[in-house]
Short mmCIF file of C-alpha atoms in Angstrom, two decimals:
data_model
loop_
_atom_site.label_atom_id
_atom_site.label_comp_id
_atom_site.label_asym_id
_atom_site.label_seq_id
_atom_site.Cartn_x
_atom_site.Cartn_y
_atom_site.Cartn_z
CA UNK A 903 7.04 -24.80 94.40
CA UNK A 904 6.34 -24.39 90.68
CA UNK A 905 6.90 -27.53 88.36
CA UNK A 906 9.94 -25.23 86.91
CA UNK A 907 11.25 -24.74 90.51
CA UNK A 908 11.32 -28.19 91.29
CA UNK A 909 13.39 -29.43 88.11
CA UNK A 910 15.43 -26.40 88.76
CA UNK A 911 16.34 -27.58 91.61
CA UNK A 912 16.88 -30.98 91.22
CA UNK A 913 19.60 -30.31 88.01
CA UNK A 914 21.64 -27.95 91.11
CA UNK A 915 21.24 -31.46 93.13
CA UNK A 916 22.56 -33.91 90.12
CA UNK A 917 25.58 -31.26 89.37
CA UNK A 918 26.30 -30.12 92.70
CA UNK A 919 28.15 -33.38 93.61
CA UNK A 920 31.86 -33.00 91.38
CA UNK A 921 34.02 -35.96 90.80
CA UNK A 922 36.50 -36.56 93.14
CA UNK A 923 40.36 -35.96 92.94
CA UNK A 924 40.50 -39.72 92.43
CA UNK A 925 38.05 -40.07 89.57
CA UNK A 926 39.54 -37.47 87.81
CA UNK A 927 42.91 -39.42 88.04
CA UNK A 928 41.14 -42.34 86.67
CA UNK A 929 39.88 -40.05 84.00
CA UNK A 930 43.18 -39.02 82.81
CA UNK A 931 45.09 -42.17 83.18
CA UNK A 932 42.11 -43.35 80.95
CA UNK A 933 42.78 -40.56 78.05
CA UNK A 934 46.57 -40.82 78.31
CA UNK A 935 46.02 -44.86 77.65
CA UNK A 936 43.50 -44.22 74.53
CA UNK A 937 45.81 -41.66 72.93
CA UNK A 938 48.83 -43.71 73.93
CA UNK A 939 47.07 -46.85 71.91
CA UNK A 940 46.23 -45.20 68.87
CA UNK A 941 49.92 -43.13 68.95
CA UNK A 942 51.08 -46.95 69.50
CA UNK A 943 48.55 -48.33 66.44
CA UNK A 944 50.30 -45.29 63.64
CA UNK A 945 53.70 -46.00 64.31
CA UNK A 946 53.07 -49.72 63.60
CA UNK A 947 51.09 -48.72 60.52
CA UNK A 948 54.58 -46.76 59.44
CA UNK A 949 56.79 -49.14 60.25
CA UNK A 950 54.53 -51.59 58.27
CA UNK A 951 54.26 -49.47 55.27
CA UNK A 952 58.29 -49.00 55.58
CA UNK A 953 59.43 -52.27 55.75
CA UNK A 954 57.28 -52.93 52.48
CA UNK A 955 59.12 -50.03 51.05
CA UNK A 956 62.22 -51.80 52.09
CA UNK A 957 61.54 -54.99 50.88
CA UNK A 958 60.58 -53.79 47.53
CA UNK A 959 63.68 -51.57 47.01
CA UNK A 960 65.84 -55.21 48.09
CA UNK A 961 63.52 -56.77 45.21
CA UNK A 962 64.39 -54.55 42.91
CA UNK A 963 68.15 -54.41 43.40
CA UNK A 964 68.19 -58.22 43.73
CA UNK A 965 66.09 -58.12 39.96
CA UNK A 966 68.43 -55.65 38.38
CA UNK A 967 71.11 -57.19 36.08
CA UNK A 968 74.65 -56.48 36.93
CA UNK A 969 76.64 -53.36 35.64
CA UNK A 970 78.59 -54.73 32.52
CA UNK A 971 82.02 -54.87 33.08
CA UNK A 972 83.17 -52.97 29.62
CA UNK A 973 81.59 -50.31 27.97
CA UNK A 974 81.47 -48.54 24.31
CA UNK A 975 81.08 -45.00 23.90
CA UNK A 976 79.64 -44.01 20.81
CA UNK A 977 79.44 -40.96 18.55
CA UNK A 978 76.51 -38.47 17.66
CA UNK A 979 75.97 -40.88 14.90
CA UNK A 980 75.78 -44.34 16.95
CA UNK A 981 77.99 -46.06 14.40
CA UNK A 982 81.12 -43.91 15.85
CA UNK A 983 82.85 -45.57 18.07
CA UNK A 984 84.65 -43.32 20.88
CA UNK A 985 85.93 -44.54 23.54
CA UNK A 986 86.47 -48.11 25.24
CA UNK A 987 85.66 -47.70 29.30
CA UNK A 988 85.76 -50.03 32.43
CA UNK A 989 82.21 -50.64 33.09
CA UNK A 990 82.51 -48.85 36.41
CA UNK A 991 84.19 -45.67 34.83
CA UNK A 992 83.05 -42.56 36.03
CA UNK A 993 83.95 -40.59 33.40
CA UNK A 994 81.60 -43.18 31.56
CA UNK A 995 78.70 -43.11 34.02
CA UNK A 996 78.07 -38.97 33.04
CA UNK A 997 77.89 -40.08 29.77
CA UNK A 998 74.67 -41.80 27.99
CA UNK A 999 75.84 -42.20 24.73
CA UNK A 1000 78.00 -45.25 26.31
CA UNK A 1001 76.84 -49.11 25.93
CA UNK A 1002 77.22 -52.26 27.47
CA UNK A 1003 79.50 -54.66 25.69
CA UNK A 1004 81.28 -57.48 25.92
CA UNK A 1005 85.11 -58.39 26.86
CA UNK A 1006 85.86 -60.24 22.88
CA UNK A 1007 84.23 -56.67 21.59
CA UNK A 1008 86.17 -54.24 23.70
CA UNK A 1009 89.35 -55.91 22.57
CA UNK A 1010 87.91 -56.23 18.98
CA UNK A 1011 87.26 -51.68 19.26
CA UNK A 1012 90.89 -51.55 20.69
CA UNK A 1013 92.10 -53.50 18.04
CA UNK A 1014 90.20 -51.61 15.50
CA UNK A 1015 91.78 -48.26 16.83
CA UNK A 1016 89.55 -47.33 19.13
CA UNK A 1017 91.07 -45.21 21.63
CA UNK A 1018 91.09 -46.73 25.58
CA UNK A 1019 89.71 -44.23 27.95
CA UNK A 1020 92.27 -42.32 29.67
CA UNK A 1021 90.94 -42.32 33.23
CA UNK A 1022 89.84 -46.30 33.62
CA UNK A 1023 92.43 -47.32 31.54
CA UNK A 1024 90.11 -49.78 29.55
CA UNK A 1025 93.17 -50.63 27.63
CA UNK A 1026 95.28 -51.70 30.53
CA UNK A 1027 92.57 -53.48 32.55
CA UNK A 1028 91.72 -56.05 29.18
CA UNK A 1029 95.52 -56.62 29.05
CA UNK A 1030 95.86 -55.40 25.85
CA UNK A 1031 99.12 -54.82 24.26
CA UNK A 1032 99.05 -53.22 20.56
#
């Protein structure tokens, strides 16, 4: 037999035996527990990176200062004055022309004839009486 033959032969001897039905089972529990852990190991890097997103948006909504309870609408010219609004107003919350003030001013634009709003009521809610 020829030095070929003889290595030949002996690679048909190494791969001739196949793995059993057992090993195989082995095998596959093995893959389905490495693919499990590193499914496993992203969804706690998500949930990580989400509950940091969380906890920042609660950070910033604990940091932001609270809607002002009146508001000023003001002209083209920002020395207009408009309208008086509740702070929560919706008509006043399309609007960006309006400003935060405070209660002794909204009484002091009513005063001066500046109209209350005529959904919130701004008027009614200070208690104003002309």
């Amino acid at each position: 037999m020829t030095l070929t033959g003889q290595a030949h032969s002996r690679i048909e001897h190494v791969n001739d035996r196949s793995p059993s039905r057992l090993e195989l089972l082995h095998f596959a529990r093995r893959v389905v527990v490495q693919q499990a852990k590193a499914a496993l190991a992203q969804l706690d890097r998500w949930i990580d990176e989400e509950q940091r997103r969380e906890a920042g948006r609660r950070q910033a909504e604990e940091m932001r200062p609270p809607p002002p309870e009146w508001l000023i609408e003001r002209g083209l010219n920002k020395d207009n004055l408009v309208i008086v609004h509740v702070g929560d107003c919706w008509s006043a919350a399309e609007n960006s022309r309006c400003v935060g003030i405070a209660r002794a001013q909204a009484l002091d634009a009513l005063r001066q004839q500046v109209p209350a709003c005529a959904h919130c009521r701004a008027d009614v809610a200070l208690g104003f009486m002309e």
